[in-house]
XYZ file of C-alpha atoms in Angstrom:
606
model
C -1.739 12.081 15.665
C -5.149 11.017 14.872
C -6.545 11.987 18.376
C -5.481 16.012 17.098
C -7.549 15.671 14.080
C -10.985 17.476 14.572
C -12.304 17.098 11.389
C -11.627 16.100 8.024
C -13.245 18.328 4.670
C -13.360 16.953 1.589
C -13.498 20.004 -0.849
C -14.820 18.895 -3.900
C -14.684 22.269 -5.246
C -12.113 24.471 -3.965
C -13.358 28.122 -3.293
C -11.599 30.730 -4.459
C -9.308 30.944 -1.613
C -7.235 28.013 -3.149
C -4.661 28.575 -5.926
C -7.076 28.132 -9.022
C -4.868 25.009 -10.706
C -5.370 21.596 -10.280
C -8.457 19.677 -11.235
C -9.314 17.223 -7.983
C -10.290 18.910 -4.782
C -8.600 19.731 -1.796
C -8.506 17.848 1.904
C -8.647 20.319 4.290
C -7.458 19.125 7.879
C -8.553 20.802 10.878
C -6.890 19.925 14.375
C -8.017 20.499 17.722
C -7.068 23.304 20.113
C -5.245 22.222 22.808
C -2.020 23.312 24.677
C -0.863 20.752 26.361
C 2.489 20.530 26.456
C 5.824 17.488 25.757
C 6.859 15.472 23.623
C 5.715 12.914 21.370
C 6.574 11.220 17.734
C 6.654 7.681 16.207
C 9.343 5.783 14.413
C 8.248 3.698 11.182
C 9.923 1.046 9.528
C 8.390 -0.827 6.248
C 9.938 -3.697 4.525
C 8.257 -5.447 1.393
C 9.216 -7.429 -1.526
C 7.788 -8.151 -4.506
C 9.812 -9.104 -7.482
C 12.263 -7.071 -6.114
C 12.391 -6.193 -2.326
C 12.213 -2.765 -0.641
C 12.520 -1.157 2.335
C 11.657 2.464 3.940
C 11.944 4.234 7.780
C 11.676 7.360 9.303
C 11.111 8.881 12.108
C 8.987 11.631 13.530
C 9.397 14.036 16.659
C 7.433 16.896 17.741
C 8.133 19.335 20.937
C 5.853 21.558 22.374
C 5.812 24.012 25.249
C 3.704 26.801 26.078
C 5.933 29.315 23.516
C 7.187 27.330 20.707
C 6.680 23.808 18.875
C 9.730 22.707 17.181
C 9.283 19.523 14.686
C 10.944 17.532 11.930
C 11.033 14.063 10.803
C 13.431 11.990 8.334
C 12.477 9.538 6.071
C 15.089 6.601 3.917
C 13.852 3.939 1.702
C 15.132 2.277 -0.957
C 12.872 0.043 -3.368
C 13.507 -1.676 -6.589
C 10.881 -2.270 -9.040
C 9.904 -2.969 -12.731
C 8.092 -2.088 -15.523
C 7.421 -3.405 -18.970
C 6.065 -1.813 -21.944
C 5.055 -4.015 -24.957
C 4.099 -2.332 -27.896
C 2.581 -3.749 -31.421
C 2.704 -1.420 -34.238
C 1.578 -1.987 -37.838
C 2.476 0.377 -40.743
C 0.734 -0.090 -43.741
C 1.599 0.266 -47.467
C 2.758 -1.505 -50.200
C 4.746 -3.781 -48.172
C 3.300 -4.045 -44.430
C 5.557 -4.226 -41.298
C 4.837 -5.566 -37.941
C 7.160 -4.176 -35.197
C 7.164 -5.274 -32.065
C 9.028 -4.033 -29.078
C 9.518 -5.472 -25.586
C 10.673 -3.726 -23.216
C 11.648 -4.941 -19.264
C 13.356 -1.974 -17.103
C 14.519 -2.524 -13.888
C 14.208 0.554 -11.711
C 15.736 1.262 -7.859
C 14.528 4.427 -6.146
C 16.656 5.713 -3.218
C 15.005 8.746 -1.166
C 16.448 10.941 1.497
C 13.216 13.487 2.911
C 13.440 15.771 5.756
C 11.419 18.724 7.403
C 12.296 20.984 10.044
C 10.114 23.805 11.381
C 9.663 25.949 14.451
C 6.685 27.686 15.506
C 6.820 30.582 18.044
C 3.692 31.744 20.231
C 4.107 35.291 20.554
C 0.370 34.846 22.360
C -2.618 32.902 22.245
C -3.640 34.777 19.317
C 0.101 35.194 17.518
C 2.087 32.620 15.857
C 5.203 33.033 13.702
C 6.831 30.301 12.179
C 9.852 28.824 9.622
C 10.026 25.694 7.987
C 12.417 23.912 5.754
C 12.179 20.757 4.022
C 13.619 18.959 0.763
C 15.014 15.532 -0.241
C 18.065 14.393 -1.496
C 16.891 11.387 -4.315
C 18.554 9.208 -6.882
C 16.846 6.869 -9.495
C 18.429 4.075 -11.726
C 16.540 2.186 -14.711
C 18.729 -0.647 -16.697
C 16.479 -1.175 -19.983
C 16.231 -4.018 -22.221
C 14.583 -3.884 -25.796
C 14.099 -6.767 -27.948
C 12.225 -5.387 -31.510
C 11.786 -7.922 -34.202
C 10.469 -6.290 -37.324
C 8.257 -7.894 -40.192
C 7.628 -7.644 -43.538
C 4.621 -10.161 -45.007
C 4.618 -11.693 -41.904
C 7.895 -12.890 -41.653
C 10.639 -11.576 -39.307
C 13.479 -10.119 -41.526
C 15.696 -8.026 -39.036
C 15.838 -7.292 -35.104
C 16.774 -4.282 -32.980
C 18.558 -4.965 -29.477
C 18.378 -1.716 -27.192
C 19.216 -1.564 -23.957
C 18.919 1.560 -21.455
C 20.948 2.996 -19.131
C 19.735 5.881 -16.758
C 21.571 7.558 -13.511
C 19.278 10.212 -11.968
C 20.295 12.686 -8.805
C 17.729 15.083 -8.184
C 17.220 17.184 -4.932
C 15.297 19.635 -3.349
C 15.329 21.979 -0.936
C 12.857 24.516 0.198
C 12.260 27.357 3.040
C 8.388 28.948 4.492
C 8.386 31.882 6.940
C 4.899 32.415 7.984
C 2.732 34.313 10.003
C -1.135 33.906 11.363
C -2.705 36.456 13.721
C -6.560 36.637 15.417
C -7.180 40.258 15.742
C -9.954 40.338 17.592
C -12.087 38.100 19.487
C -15.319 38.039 16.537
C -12.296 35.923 14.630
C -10.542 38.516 12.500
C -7.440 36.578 10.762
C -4.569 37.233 8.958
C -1.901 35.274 7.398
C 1.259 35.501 5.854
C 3.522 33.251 4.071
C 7.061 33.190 2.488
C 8.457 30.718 0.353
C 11.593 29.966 -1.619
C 12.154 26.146 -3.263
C 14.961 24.895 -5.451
C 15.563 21.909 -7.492
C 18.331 20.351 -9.068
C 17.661 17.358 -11.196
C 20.972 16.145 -12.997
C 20.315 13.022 -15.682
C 22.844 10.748 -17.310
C 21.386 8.283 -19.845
C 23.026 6.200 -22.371
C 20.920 4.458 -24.904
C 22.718 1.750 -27.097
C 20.952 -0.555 -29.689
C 22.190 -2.252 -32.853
C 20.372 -3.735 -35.513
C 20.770 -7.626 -36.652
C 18.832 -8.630 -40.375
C 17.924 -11.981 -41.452
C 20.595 -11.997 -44.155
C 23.446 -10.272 -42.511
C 23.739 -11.388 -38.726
C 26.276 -8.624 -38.311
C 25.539 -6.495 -35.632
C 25.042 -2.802 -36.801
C 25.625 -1.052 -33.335
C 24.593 2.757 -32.394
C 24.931 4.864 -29.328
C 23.726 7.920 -27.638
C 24.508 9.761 -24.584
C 22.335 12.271 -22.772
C 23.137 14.250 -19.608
C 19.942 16.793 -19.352
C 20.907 19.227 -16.267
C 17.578 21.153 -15.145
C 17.790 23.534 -11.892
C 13.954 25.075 -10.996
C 13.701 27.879 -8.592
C 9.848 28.796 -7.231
C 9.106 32.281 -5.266
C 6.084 32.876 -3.892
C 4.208 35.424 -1.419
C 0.770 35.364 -0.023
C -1.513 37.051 2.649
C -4.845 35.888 3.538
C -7.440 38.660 5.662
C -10.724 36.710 7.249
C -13.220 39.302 8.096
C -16.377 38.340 9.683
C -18.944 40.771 10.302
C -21.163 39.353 12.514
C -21.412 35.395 13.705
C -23.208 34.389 10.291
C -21.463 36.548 8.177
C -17.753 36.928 6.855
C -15.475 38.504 4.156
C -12.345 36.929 2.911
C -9.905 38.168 0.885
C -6.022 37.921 -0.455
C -3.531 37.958 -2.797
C -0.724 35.848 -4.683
C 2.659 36.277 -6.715
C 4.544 33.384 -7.788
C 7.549 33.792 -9.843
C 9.315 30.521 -11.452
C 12.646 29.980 -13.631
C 13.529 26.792 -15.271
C 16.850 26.096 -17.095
C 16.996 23.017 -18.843
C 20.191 22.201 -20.615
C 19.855 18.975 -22.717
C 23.062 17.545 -24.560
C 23.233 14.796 -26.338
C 26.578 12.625 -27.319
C 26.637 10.604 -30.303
C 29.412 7.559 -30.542
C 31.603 8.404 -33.586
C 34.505 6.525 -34.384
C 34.655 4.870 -30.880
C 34.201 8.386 -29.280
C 31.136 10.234 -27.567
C 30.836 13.995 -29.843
C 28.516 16.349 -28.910
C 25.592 16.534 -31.296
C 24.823 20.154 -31.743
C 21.899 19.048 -33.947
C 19.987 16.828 -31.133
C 20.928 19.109 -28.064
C 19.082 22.060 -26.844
C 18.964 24.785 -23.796
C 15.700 25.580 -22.783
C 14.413 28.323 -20.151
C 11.136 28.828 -19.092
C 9.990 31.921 -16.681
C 6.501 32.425 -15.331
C 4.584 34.880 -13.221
C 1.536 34.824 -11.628
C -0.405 37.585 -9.906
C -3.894 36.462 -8.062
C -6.173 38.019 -6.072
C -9.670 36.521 -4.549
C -12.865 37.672 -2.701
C -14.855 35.819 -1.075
C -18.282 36.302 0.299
C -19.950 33.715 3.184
C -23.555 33.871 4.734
C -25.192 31.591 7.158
C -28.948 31.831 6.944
C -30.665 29.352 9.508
C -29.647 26.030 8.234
C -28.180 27.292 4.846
C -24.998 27.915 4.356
C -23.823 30.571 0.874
C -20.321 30.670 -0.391
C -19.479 32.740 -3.507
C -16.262 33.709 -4.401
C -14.122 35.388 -7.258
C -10.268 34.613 -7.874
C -8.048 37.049 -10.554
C -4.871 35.102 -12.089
C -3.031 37.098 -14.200
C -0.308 34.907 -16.099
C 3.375 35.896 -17.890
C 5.199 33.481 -19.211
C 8.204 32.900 -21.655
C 9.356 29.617 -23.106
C 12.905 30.548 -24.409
C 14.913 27.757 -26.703
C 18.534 29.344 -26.931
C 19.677 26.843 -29.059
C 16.828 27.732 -31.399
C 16.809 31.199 -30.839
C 12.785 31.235 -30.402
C 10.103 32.530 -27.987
C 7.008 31.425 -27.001
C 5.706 34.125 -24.752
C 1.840 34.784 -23.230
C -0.104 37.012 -21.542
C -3.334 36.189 -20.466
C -5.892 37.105 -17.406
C -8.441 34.461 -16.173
C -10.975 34.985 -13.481
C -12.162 31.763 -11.467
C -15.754 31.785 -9.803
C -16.970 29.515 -6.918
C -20.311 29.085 -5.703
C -21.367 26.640 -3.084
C -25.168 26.256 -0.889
C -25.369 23.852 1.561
C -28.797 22.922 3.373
C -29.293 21.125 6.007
C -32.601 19.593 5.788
C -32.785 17.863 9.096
C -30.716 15.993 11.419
C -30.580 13.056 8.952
C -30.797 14.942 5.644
C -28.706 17.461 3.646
C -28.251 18.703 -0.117
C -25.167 20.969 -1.390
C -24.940 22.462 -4.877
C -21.556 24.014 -5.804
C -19.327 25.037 -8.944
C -15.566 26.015 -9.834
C -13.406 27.271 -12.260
C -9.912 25.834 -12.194
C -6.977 25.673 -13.831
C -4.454 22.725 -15.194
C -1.273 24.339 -16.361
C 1.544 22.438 -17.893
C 4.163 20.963 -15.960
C 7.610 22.838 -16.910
C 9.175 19.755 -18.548
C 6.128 19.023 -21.188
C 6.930 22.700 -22.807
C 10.272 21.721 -23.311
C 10.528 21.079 -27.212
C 13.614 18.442 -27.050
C 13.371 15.245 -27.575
C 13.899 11.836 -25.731
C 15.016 8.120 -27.196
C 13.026 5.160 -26.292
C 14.888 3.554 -28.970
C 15.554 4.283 -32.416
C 11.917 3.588 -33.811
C 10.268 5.864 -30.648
C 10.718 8.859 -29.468
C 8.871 11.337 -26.811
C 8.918 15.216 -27.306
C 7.923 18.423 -25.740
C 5.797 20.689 -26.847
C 6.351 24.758 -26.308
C 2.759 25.261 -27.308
C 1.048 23.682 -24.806
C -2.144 25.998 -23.425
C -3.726 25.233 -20.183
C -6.620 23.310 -19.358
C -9.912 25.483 -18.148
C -12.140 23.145 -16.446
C -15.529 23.796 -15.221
C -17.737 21.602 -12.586
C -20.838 21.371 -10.694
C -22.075 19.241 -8.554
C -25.159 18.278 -6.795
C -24.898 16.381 -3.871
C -27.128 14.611 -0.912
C -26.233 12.829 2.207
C -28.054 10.852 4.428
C -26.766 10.081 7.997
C -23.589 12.229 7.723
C -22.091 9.226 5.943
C -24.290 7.795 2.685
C -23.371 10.231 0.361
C -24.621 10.564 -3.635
C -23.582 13.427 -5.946
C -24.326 14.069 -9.436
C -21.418 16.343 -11.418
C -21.222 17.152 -14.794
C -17.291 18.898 -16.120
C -16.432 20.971 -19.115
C -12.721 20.941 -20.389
C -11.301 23.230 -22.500
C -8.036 22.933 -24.242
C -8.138 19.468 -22.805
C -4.200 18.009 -23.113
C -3.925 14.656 -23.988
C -1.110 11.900 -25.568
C -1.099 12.330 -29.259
C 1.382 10.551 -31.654
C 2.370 10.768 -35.062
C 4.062 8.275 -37.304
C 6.561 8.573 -40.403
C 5.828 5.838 -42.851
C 9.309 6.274 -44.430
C 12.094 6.213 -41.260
C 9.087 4.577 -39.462
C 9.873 6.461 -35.981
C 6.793 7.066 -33.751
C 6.918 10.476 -32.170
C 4.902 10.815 -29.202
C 3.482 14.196 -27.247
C 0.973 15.715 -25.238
C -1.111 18.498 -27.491
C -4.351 20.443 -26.810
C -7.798 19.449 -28.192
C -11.033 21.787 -27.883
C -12.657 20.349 -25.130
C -14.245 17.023 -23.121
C -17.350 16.890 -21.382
C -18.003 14.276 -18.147
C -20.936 13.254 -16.500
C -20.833 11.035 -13.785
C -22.752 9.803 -11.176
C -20.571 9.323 -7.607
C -22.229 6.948 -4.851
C -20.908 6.347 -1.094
C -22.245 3.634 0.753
C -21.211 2.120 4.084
C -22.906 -0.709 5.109
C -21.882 -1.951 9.001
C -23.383 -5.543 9.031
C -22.138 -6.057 12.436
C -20.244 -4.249 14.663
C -16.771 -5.962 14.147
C -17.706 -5.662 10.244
C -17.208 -2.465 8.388
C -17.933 -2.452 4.535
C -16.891 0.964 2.221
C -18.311 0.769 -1.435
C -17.734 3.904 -3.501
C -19.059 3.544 -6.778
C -18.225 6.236 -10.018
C -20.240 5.760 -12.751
C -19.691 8.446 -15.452
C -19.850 9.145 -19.212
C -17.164 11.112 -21.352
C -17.110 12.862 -24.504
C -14.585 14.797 -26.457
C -15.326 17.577 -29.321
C -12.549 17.211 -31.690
C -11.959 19.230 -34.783
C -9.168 16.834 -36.339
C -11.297 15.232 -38.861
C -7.856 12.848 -39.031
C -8.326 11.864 -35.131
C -11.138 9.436 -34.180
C -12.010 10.202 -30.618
C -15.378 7.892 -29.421
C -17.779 9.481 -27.979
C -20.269 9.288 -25.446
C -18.494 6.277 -24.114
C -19.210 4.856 -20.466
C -17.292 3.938 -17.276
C -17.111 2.380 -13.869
C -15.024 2.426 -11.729
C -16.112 0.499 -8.006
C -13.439 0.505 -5.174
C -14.250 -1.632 -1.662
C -12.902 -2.100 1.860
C -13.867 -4.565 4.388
C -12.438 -4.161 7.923
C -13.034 -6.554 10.325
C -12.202 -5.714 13.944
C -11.342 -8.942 16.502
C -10.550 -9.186 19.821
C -7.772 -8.544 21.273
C -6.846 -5.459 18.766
C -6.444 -7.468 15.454
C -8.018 -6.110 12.735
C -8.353 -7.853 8.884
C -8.670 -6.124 5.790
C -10.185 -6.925 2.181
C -9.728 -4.506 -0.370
C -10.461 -4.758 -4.483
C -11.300 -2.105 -7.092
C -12.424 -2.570 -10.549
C -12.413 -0.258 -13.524
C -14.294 -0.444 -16.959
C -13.004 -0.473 -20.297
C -12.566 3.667 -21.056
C -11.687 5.733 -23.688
C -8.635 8.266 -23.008
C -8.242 10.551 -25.837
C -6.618 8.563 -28.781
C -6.502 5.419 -26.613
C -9.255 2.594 -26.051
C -8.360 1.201 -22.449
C -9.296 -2.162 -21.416
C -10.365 -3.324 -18.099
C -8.289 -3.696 -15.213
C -9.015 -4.874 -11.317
C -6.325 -5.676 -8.443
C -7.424 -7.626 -4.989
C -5.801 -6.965 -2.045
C -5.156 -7.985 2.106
C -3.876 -6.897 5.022
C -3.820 -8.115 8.705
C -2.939 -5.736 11.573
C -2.217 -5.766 15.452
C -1.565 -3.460 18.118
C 0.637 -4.172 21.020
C 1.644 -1.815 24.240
C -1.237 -0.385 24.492
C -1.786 0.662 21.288
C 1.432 2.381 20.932
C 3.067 -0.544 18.613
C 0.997 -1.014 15.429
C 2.466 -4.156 13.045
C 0.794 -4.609 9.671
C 1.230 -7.265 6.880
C -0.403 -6.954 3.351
C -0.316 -8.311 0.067
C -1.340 -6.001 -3.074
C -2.810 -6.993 -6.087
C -2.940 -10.510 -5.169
C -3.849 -11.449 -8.886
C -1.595 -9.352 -10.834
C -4.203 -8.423 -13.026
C -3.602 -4.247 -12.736
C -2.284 -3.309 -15.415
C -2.313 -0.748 -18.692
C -4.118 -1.949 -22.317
C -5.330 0.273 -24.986
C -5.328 0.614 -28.981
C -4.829 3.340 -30.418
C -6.224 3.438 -34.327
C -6.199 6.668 -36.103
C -4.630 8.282 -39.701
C -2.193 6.010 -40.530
C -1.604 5.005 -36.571
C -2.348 1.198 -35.499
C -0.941 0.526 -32.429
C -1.590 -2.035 -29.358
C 0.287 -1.133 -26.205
C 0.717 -3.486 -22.978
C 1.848 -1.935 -19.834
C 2.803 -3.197 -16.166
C 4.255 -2.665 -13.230
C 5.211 -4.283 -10.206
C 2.034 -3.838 -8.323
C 1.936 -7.205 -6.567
C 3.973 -6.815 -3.199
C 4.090 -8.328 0.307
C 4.733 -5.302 2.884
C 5.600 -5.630 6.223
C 4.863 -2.053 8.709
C 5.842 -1.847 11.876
C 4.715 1.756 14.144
C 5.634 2.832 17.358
C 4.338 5.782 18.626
C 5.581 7.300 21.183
C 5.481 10.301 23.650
C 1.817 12.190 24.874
C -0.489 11.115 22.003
C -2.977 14.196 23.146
C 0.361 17.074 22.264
C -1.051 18.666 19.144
C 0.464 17.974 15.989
C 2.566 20.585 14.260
C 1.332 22.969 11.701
C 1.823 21.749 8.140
C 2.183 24.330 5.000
C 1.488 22.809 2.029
C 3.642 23.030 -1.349
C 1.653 25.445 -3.442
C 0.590 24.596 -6.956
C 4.115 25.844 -8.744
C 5.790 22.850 -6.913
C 3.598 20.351 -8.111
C 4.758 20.924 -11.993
C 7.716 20.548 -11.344
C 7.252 16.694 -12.045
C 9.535 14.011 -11.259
């Protein structure tokens, strides 16, 4: 419950503390101390429609007594959706071609979550706990592909490709943990535990046939794919806070992760009205990693200055294993993340902060797998068992004003920065697309926070990003722009009226940008919402519309070597939602502990 929440910290960046990948920074929520005891929880329920409708509910419970907490909630929903890529790409020569594919999918997610945990008070200054959580998912697509193809300017033949996919994927995952106060100058220590599966089975049938000017016979072509991929994640951790005095603490820990993927991809090719397994296409990939970390750091409070520094150790093993090529990639490395962060408080009004961090972007286990997937017969995405991680560096200089009017200038460094790449064969004219590395990218931006409160029923958000990016490329046959400018400006208006309505305007608008090989256009979306609280607050109904326009959306060229390509991308963004809240139970109970996924999760993908 909101009520529990003592603060909120925004950690632009993370100390050393926090696992060292990722590259955004890290909400830390603090809740208050309390111990009264009950019941409490809400039920949600969310229905919305856009082209297609959707629905979601779940429900929330939380039980606490003077020796445990016991909690869980469940959440359903089912939403359909769509997306449509168009795609113009010219190949030049001695006879140019124009193709041009269309693309509509219609896509229906269906999720199943759950959590269930248990937290036992051994004393006011003990706690042991368990958790378990995990989801039970499926995810359909039905693809259609219309491709006319050129020659001079004149349409000569036309592929027809249409899509099928069936995706179950589930997880499930368990967190014993620990947290102790030794003493009463606030000595901690934590421990946690944690085991996670997942299971992600895929069935996908791609048909297309080809139809030319002169022959209207229908060439027709089929593949089948059924990818099976099973993740399992280990991790320990224990975290020691050791304060010396009131102004002065130590903290240290360590890490190990351990992760196993086995991806088994096989492909089915149609051959004489039956599906054969194409040894040629097909492929078993496993992928292990370890990671050992270790960090130290140091914190001082001098008067109205506050000193962070901190050090963090990762060392890395990892083995990228294609059985069905009999090859390994396998690395070794050790990295070492620093953090740094001053804060001073110049008055009651007034306060600067300086800080750096090292981090870490690893790739996400699927990317390093080096098989290959059919958009049609023309395009095709692959993995790439190469992949290095991303080092970023940033620092940032930051003032506020008022504990709310915030403005921070940060400047980035990214090496081994992974972006989209493509290549294209002139002859079978087939598009291959993948993430690689390039040396590094270099942001500067310029971040701005402003509230502005014209009256009191009127409250008015404006964050403004202003920043400029360039890349350092080596490929003399990739054409990156430089030193290229965007904006990106995002704003809320909340209007409170009597008798506990509330309106809301919302709208964000983002420059034209450049994203590796791509040129992006502009894109804004306008949205609205109405809400209203009944029982005494305890029954909250809201009603929005998104992207009233239907103007967000994805544009970019990409022109480079022999690649000249427009692409067109959107979504179903524009929706009507209907939310409906009821909370129930003693809103002052304190919410239940939460333990985040750590960073292995998150690459998981899906």
């Amino acid at each position: 419950m909101a009520e529990n929440i003592s603060t909120i910290e925004i950690i632009t960046s993370p100390s050393a503390k926090y696992d060292a990948a990722g590259k955004s920074g890290i909400i830390n929520i603090k809740t208050k101390k309390t111990i009264i005891t009950g019941i409490n929880g809400s039920y949600n329920l969310t229905v919305g429609t856009g082209k297609y409708g959707m629905y979601t509910t779940g429900l929330n419970l939380n039980w606490r007594t003077e020796k445990f907490n016991l909690f869980g909630n469940y959440n359903n929903g089912n939403r359909g959706f769509f997306q449509t890529r168009y795609i113009e790409r010219h190949i030049s020569g001695d006879q140019p071609i124009l193709f041009v594919s269309d693309v509509y999918n219609r896509r229906r997610f269906k999720n199943n979550n759950y959590k269930a945990g248990f937290d036992y008070f051994i004393n006011s200054k003990h706690t042991v706990g368990a958790l378990v959580r995990g989801y039970s998912n499926s995810f359909s697509q039905d693809g259609f592909n219309t491709n006319p193809i050129s020659s001079n300017g004149k349409v000569d033949s036309t592929l027809y490709s249409n899509t099928t996919i069936r995706n179950k994927f589930s997880n499930v995952s368990f967190n014993l943990n620990y947290k102790g106060q030794l003493d009463t100058l606030g000595t901690e220590i934590s421990a946690d535990a944690d085991w996670a599966e997942f299971k992600d089975n895929n069935n996908m049938l791609l048909n297309d046939s080809m139809s030319y000017l002169v022959d209207p016979v229908l060439n027709y072509h089929s593949i089948r794919n059924r990818p099976i991929n099973n993740v399992t994640i280990k991790s320990v951790k224990a975290d020691l806070v050791l304060p010396f005095n009131k102004t002065t603490k130590l903290e240290t820990g360590f890490k190990l992760s351990s992760v196993k993927t086995d991806n088994d991809l096989r492909y089915d090719s149609l051959l004489n009205g039956k599906y054969e397994r194409a040894i040629t296409q097909s492929n078993q990939f496993i992928y292990t990693e370890t990671v050992y970390a270790a960090y130290l750091i140091f914190k001082k409070q001098i008067r109205n200055t506050d000193i962070q520094a901190g050090l963090r150790a990762e060392q890395t093993k990892s083995d990228g294993y294609s059985v069905t090529l009999q090859s390994h990639v396998k690395r070794s490395y050790l990295d070492f993340f620093p953090s740094l962060s001053v804060d001073q408080k110049l008055s009651e009004n007034h306060k600067i902060g300086v800080n750096y961090s090292k981090r870490i972007s690893r790739p996400n286990y699927g990317d390093l797998n080096p098989f290959v997937w059919y958009i049609d017969k023309y395009n095709y995405f692959k993995g790439n068992p190469y992949l290095l991680p991303e080092y970023t560096h940033k620092a940032e200089i930051s003032y506020t004003f008022k504990q709310k009017y915030v403005a921070a200038l940060s400047y980035g460094l990214t090496k081994n920065i992974v972006l989209e790449y493509m290549i294209q064969n002139d002859t079978s004219k087939v598009t291959t697309f993948y993430d690689r590395n390039f040396e590094r990218s270099y942001v500067y931006g310029i971040t701005l926070t402003i509230p502005i409160d014209p009256f009191k029923w009127w409250n008015i958000t404006n964050n403004i990003n202003a920043n400029r990016t360039a890349y350092d490329v080596k490929d003399t046959m990739v054409n990156l722009a430089t030193n290229t400018w965007g904006l990106n400006y995002q704003t809320t208006h909340t209007f409170t009226l009597p008798q506990d309505w509330k309106l809301e305007l919302n709208g964000y608008y983002e420059s034209p940008f450049v994203w590796g090989v791509y040129k992006i256009r502009s894109s804004f979306a306008i949205g609205a919402g109405v809400q209203k609280s009944f029982m005494n607050k305890k029954l909250v109904a809201k009603l929005n519309v998104s992207d009233i326009t239907n103007r967000e959306q994805f544009r970019g060229t990409a022109r480079f070597d022999n690649i000249d390509m427009y692409i067109n991308n959107r979504w179903q963004n524009r929706r009507v939602n209907l939310a409906l809240t009821w909370n129930f139970g003693n809103s002052n109970i304190k919410a239940a502990r939460d333990r985040e996924a750590g960073a292995e999760q998150q690459r998981v993908g899906g």
